[in-house]
XYZ file of C-alpha atoms in Angstrom:
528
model
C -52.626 -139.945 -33.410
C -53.039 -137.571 -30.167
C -49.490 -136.752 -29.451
C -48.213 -136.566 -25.450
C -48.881 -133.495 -24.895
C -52.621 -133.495 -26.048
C -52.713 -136.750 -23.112
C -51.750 -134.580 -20.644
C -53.905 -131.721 -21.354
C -56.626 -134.317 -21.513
C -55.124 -135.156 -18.161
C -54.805 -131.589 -16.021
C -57.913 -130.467 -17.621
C -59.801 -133.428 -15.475
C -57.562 -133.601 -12.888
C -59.141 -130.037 -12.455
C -62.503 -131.509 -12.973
C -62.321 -134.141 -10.599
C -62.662 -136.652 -13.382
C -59.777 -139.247 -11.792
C -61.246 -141.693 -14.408
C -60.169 -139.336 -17.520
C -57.274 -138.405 -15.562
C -56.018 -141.675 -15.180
C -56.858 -143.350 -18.456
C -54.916 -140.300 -20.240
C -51.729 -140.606 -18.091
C -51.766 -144.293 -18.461
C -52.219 -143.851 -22.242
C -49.265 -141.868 -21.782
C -46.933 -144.582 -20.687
C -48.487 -147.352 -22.582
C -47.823 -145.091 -26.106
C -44.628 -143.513 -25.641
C -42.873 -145.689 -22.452
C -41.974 -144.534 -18.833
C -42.363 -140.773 -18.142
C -41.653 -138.544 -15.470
C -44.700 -136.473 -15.981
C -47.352 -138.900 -16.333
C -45.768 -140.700 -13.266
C -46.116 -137.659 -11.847
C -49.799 -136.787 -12.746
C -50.741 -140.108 -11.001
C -49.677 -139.479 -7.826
C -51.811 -136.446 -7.971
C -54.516 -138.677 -8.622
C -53.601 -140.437 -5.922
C -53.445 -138.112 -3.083
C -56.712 -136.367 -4.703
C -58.403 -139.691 -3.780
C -56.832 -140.430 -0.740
C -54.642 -143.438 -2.061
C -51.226 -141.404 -0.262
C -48.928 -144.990 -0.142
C -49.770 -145.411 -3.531
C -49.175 -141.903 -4.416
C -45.916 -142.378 -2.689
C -44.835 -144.915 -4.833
C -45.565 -143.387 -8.255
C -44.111 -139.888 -6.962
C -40.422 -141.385 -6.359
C -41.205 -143.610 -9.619
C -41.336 -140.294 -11.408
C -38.149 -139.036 -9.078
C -36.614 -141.980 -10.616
C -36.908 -140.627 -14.097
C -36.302 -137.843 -13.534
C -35.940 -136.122 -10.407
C -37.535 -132.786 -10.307
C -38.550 -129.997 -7.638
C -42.272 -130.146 -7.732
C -42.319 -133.868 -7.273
C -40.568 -133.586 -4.370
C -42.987 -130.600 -3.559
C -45.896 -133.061 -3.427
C -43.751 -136.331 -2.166
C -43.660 -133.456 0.856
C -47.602 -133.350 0.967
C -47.807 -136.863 1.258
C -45.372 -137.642 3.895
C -46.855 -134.755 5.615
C -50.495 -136.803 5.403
C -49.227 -139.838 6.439
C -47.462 -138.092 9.536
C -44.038 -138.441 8.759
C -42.129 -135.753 9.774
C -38.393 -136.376 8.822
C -39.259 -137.750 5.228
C -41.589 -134.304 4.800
C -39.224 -132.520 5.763
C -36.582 -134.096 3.802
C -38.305 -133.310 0.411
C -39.224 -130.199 1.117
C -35.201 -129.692 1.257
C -35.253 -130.958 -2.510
C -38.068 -128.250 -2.990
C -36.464 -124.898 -2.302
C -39.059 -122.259 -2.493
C -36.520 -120.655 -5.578
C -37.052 -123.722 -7.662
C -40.840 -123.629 -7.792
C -43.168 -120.986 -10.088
C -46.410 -121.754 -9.135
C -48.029 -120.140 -6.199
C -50.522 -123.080 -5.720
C -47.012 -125.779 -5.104
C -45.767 -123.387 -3.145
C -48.329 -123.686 -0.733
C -48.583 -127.028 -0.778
C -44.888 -126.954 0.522
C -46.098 -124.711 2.746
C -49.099 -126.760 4.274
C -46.977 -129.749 4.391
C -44.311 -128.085 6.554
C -46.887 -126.516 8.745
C -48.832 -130.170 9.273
C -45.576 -131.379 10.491
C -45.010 -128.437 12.750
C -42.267 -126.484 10.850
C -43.501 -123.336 11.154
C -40.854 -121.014 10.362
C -40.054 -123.091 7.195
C -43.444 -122.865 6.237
C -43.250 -119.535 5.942
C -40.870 -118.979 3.247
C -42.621 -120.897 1.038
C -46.376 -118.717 1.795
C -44.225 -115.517 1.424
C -43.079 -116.749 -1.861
C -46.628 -118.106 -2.918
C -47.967 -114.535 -2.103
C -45.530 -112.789 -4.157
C -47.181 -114.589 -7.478
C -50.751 -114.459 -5.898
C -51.468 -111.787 -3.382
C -55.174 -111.885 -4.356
C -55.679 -115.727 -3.160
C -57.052 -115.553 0.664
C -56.011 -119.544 1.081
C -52.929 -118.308 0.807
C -53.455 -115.122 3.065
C -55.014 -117.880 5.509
C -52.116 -120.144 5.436
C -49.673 -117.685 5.986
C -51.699 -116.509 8.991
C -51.690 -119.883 10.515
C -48.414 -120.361 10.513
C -47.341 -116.805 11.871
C -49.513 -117.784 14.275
C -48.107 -120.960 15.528
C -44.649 -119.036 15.372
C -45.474 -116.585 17.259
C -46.264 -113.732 14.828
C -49.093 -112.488 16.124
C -49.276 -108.962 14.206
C -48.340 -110.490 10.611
C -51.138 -113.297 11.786
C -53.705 -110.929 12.248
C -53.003 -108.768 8.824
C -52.836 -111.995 6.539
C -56.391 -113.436 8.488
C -58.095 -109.609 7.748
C -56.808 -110.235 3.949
C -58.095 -113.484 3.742
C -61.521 -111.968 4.868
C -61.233 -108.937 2.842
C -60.954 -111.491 0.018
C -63.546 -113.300 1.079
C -66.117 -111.938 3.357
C -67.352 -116.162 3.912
C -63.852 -117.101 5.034
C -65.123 -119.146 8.807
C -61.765 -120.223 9.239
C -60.134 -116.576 8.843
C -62.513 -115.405 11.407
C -62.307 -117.867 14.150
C -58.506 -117.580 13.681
C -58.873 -113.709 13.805
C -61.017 -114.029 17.114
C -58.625 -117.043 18.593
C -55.862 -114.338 18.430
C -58.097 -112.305 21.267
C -56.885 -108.113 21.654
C -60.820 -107.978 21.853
C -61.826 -105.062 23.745
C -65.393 -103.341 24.053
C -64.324 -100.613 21.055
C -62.717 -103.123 19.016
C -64.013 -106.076 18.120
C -65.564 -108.365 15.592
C -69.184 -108.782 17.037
C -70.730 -107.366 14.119
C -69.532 -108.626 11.644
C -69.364 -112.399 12.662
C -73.460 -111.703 13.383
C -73.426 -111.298 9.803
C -71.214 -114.167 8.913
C -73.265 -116.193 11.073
C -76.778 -115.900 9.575
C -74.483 -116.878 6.323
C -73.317 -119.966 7.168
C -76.186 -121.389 9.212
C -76.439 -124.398 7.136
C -72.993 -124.637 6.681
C -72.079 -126.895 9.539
C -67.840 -126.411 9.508
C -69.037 -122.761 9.075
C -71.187 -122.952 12.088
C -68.938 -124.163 14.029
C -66.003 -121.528 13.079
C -68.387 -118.547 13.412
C -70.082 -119.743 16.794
C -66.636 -120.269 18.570
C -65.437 -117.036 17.182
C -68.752 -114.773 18.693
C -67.940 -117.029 21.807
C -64.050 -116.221 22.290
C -65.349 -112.410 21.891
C -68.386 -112.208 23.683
C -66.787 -113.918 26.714
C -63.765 -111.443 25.902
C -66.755 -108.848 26.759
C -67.517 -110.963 29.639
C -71.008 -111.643 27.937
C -70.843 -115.584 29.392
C -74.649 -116.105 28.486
C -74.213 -114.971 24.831
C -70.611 -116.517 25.001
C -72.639 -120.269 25.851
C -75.339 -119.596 23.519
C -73.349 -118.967 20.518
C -71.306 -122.483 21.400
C -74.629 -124.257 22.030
C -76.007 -123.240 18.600
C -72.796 -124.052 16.791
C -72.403 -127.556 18.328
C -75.944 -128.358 17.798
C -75.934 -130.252 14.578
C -72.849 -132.243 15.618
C -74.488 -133.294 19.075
C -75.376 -136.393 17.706
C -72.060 -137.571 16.713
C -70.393 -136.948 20.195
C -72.828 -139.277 21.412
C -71.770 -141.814 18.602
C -68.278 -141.344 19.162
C -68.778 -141.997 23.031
C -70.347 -145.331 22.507
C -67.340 -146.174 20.638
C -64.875 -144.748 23.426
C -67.003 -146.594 26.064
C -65.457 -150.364 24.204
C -62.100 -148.224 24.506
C -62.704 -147.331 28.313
C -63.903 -150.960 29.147
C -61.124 -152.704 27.649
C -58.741 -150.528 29.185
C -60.085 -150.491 32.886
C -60.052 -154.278 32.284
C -56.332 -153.958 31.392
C -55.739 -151.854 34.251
C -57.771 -153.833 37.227
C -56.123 -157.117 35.420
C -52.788 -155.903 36.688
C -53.229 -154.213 39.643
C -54.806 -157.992 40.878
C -52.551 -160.194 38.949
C -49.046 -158.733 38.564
C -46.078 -159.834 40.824
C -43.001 -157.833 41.021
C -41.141 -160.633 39.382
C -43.477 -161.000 36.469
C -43.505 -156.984 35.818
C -39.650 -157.159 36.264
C -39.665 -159.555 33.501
C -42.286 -157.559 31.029
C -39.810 -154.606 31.724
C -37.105 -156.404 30.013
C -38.968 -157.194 26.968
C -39.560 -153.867 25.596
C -37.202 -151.457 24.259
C -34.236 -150.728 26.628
C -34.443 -146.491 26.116
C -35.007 -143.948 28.005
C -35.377 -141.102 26.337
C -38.862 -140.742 25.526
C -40.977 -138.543 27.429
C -44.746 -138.649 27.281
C -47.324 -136.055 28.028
C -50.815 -136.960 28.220
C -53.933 -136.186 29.786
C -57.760 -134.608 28.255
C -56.930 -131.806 26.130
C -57.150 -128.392 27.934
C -55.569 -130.280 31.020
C -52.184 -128.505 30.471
C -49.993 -130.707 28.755
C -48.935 -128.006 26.286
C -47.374 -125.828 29.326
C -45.932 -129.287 30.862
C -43.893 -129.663 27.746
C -42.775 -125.918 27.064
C -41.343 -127.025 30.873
C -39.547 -129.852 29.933
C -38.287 -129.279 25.825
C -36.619 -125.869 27.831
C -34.539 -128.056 30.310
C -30.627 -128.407 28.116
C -31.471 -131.996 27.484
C -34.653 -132.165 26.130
C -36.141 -131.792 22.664
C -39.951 -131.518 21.803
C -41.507 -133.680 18.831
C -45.103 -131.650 19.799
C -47.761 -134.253 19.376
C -46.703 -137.258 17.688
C -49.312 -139.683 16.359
C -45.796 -142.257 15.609
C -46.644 -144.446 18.927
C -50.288 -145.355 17.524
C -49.097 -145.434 14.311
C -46.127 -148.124 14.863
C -49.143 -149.945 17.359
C -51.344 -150.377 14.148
C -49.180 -150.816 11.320
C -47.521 -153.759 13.348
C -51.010 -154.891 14.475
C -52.011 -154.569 10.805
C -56.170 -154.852 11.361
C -57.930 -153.238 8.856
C -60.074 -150.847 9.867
C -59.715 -147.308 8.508
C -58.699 -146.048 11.795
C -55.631 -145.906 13.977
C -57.325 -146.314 17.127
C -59.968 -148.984 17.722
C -60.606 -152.116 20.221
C -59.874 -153.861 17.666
C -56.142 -152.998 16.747
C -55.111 -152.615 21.082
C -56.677 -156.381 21.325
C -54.645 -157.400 18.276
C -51.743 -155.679 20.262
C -51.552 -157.887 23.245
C -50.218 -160.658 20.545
C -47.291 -158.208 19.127
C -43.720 -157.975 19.896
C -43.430 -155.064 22.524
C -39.947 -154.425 21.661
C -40.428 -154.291 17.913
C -43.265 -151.603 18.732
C -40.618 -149.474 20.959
C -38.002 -150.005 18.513
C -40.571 -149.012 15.906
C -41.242 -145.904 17.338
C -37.694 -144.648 18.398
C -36.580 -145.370 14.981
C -39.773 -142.986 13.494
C -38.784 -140.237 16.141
C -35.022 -140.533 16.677
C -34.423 -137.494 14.114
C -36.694 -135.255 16.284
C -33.905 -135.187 19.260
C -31.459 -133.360 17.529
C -28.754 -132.365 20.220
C -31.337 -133.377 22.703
C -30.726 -136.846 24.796
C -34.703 -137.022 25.928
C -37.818 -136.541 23.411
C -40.943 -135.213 24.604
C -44.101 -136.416 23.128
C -47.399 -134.598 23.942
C -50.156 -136.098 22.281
C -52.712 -136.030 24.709
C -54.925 -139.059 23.183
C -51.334 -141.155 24.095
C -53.409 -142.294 27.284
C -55.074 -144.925 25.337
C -51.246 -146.741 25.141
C -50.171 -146.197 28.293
C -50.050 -150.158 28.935
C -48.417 -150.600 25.014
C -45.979 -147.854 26.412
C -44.795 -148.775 29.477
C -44.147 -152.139 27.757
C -42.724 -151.347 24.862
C -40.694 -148.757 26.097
C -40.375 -149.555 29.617
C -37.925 -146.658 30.546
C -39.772 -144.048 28.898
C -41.361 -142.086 31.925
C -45.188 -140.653 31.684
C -46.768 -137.782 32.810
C -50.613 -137.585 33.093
C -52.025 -133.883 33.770
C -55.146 -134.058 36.063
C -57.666 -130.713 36.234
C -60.024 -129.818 37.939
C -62.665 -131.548 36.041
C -65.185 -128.777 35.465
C -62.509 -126.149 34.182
C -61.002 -129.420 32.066
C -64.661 -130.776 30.708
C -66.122 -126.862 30.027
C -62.078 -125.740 28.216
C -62.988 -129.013 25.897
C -66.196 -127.399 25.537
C -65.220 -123.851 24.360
C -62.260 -125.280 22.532
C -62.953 -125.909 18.849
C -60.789 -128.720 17.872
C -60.008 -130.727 14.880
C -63.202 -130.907 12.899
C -62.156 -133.691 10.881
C -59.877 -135.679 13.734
C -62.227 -138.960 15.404
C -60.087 -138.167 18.270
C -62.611 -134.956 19.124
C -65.832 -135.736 18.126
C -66.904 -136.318 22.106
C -66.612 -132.458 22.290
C -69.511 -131.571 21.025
C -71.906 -132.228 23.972
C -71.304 -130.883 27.170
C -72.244 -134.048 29.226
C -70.629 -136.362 26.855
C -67.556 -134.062 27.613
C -68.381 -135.034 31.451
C -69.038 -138.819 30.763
C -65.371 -139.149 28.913
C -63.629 -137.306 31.614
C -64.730 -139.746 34.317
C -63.870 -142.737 32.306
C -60.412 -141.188 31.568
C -59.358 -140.289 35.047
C -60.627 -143.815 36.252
C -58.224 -145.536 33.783
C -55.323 -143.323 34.444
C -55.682 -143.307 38.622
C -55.572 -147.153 38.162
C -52.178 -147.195 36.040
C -50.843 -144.626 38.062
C -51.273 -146.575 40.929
C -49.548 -149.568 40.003
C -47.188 -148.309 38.171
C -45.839 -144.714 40.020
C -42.357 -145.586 38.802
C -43.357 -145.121 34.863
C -46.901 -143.401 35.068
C -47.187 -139.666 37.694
C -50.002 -137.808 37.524
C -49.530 -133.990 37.501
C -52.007 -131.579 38.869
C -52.090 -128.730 36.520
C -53.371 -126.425 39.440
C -50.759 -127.373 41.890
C -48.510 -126.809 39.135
C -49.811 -123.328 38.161
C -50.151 -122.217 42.119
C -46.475 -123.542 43.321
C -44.219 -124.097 40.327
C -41.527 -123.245 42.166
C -41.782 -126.625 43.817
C -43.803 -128.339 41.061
C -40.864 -127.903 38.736
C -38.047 -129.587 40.116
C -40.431 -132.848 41.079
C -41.354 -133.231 37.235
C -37.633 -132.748 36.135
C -36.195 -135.700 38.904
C -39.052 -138.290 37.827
C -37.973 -137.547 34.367
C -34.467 -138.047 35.710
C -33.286 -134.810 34.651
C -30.872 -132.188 36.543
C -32.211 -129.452 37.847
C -32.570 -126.135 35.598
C -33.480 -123.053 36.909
C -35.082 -121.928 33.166
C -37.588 -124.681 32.998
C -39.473 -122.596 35.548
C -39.515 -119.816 32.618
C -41.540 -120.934 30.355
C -41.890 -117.491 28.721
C -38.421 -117.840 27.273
C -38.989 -120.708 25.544
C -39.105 -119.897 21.522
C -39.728 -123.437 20.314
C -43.178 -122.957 18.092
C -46.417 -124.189 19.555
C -48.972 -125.893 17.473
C -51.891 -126.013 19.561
C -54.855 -124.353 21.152
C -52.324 -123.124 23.544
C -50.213 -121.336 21.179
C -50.626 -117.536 23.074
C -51.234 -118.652 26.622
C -47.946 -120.839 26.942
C -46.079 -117.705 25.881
C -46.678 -116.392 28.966
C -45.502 -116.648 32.578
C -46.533 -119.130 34.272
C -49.825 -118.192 36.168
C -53.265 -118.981 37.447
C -55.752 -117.274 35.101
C -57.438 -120.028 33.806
C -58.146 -121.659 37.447
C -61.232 -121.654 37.903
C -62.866 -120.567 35.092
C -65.248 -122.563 34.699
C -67.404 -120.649 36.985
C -68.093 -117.933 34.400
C -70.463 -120.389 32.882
C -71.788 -121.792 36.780
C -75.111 -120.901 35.871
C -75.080 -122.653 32.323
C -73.191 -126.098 33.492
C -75.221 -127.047 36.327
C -75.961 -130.972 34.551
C -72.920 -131.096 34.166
C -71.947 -130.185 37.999
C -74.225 -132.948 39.008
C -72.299 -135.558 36.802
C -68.816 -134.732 38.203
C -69.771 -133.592 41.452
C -68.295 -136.938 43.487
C -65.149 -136.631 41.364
């Protein structure tokens, strides 16, 4: 008779394989044999993240907890909350999961990631430090430990884990776009070279494509070398061209329903009925929402508002869509779809609010107001405003060739359906004008809950710009909201070195560096 132990080496040994099947059978064998046990409980929630089954893994996680409740459990019961975008509960077991009580450098990590997926930077850190201390030849773990140093502001211990990670492995596309993303890229020092190589390695590598080509464009515009700068993003999108296109034919059902939504009330709404929707929803106030196209500003908006005494910063929450669809309950794979806002119409508006403050109400801390940047929240702002009808809304508006060509240069979320419009330069244009048609209509009936925000009026006349976003938020005036320098919150976004600066005008404007490149894309906006 194989004796427990022999099950789960059976087990690890093709949980290492990828053989789930093996895995699975052995673990169950386990239990069936010799009763309920931690470990083989455990083992199956492995499985169960490794094929993307993360409620399920959930479940036979605590099951093992409930055995016996041990530090690497709660290690991966971390991963998974972290997955499923649930902050507090991450956070919470990575409290159980000191990085003192775990051995391997591999869960340390993983306690790592998870902390840095929900934003927790600094926390994350310990645990990478830790990890390296066991393993300081593994350049994941270099990488990691860059990434976060990076999002906290680290910038020199960023740049000496990303070298290690490439000194580890010369192949490493996401060390070196995160190297070049850092910028310090002058004429005598710089990457060039090396990424050339890199390059010519990973042509048929599309996620390696894509992390090279931005990198040679962040430095060769760096150089001011715009054509090279354009050509190296125009080779590196090229494979993916085809799914922006895709993924704009799906927006388009998004955009139609929407402007439908939006010309259905500015036409058919009386001030008594929209006094009466009001009442339905939610009676709080103290969410804050950012929105806008990515690259608009809505990162520098917030680092405005989570400075102001009374305001926290949740960075950019998913938990609106999230409480929208798991009340909604369609079944698509997907958060967002026409599908799941349709089958919203027919919810309860304040169970969605309620939903939602309940899944963010830890983020305020001391704070009485919660800000919530996720740009993509424009797609709710109806679901918002009803649900939550106190909760105020700011929409950034840019210029649209400096907002349409920064989505262009930026290299997103690979793996996100939010971003795959980016890849195409005119798609880019094509999403911007359905956006801005959409939001000018809400804004319009609805000024008291929905302002747009020019980011360039903004960035040209704070001064004034400032005090006008704190009073429709309702907030006192503070004279450090105009310094957004000081803030020392972490920033987990494309933003993270710009917003650490003054406030300026830099970025206004540029565009124009790639005039000569852009000039389809000029035609499609030009009436805007």
């Amino acid at each position: 008779m194989i004796d427990k132990q022999q099950h789960f080496n059976v087990a690890t040994t093709a949980i290492s394989k990828r053989d789930y099947t093996s895995a699975h059978k052995a673990c169950v064998e386990v239990i069936q044999t010799f009763g309920d046990d931690p470990h083989a409980y455990f083992l199956l929630g492995i499985i169960h993240i490794e094929i993307g089954q993360i409620n399920k893994a959930v479940k036979l996680l605590e099951k093992s907890n409930s055995l016996e409740a041990r530090a690497l459990t709660y290690a991966y019961l971390a991963k998974c909350f972290a997955l499923t975008g649930d902050l507090n509960l991450a956070q919470a077991a990575a409290k159980k999961a000191p990085p003192t009580s775990l051995t391997r450098a591999l869960d340390l990590d993983t306690v790592g990631v998870a902390l840095s997926r929900v934003g927790d930077h600094e926390g994350a850190l310990s645990y990478f430090k830790r990890a390296l201390s066991i393993d300081n030849d593994n350049p994941q773990f270099h990488y990691n430990y860059g990434v976060s140093s990076k999002f906290a502001g680290h910038f020199a211990h960023a740049r000496e884990h990303f070298e290690r990670a490439i000194s580890l492995n010369p192949n490493f596309y996401q060390a070196h776009f995160a190297l070049s993303d850092l910028g310090g890229v002058t004429t005598e020092k710089n990457h060039i070279d090396r990424l050339l190589v890199a390059s010519r390695t990973c042509e048929k590598h599309v996620e390696g494509r894509l992390h090279i080509g931005h990198a040679l464009a962040k430095e060769y515009e760096a150089l001011r070398q715009y054509d090279k700068a354009f050509e190296a993003l125009q080779h590196a999108k090229a494979p993916k061209q085809q799914a922006s296109q895709d993924a704009f034919a799906d927006y388009q059902a998004l955009f139609d329903y929407l402007q439908q939504q939006a010309q259905s009330a500015i036409e058919g709404i009386d001030v008594d009925a929209d006094e009466r929707i009001k009442a339905i929803g939610a009676q709080d106030d103290s969410p804050i929402f950012v929105i806008g196209m990515p690259r608009s500003g809505t990162t520098l908006v917030e680092r405005i508002l989570s400075h102001h005494s009374q305001v926290a910063s949740g960075g950019e929450l998913q938990d609106f869509g999230v409480a929208v669809k798991s009340l909604a309950n369609t079944p698509s794979q997907h958060v967002l779809d026409l599908d799941t806002l349709k089958a919203a119409e027919n919810l309860n508006m304040q169970e969605i609010g309620e939903r939602y403050l309940a899944r963010t109400a830890y983020l305020k801390q001391d704070g009485q107001r919660l800000v919530d940047k996720l740009p993509f929240n424009f797609f709710y702002v109806d679901l918002i405003r009803r649900a939550l009808p106190n909760a105020k809304i700011i929409c950034l508006m840019r210029d649209p060739m400096d907002t349409c060509v920064g989505n262009y240069r930026q290299l997103f979320s690979i793996h996100s359906p939010y971003y795959a419009y980016a890849y195409d330069l005119n798609v880019v244009g094509r999403f911007y004008l359905r956006f801005k048609k959409v939001m000018e209509a809400w804004a319009q009936k609805f000024p008291d809950n929905v302002h747009i925000q020019s980011y360039e009026a903004l960035a040209t006349n704070p001064t004034q710009e400032v005090p006008k976003l704190l009073s429709f938020c309702n907030l006192t005036w503070e004279e450090q909201c105009l310094h957004v320098e000081r803030n020392t919150l972490p920033v987990s976004t494309a933003s993270k070195v710009q917003v650490r600066e003054a406030i300026n005008t830099r970025s206004i404007g540029r565009w124009k560096q790639y005039g000569d490149q852009t000039a389809s894309l000029q035609k499609l906006l030009g009436h805007c």
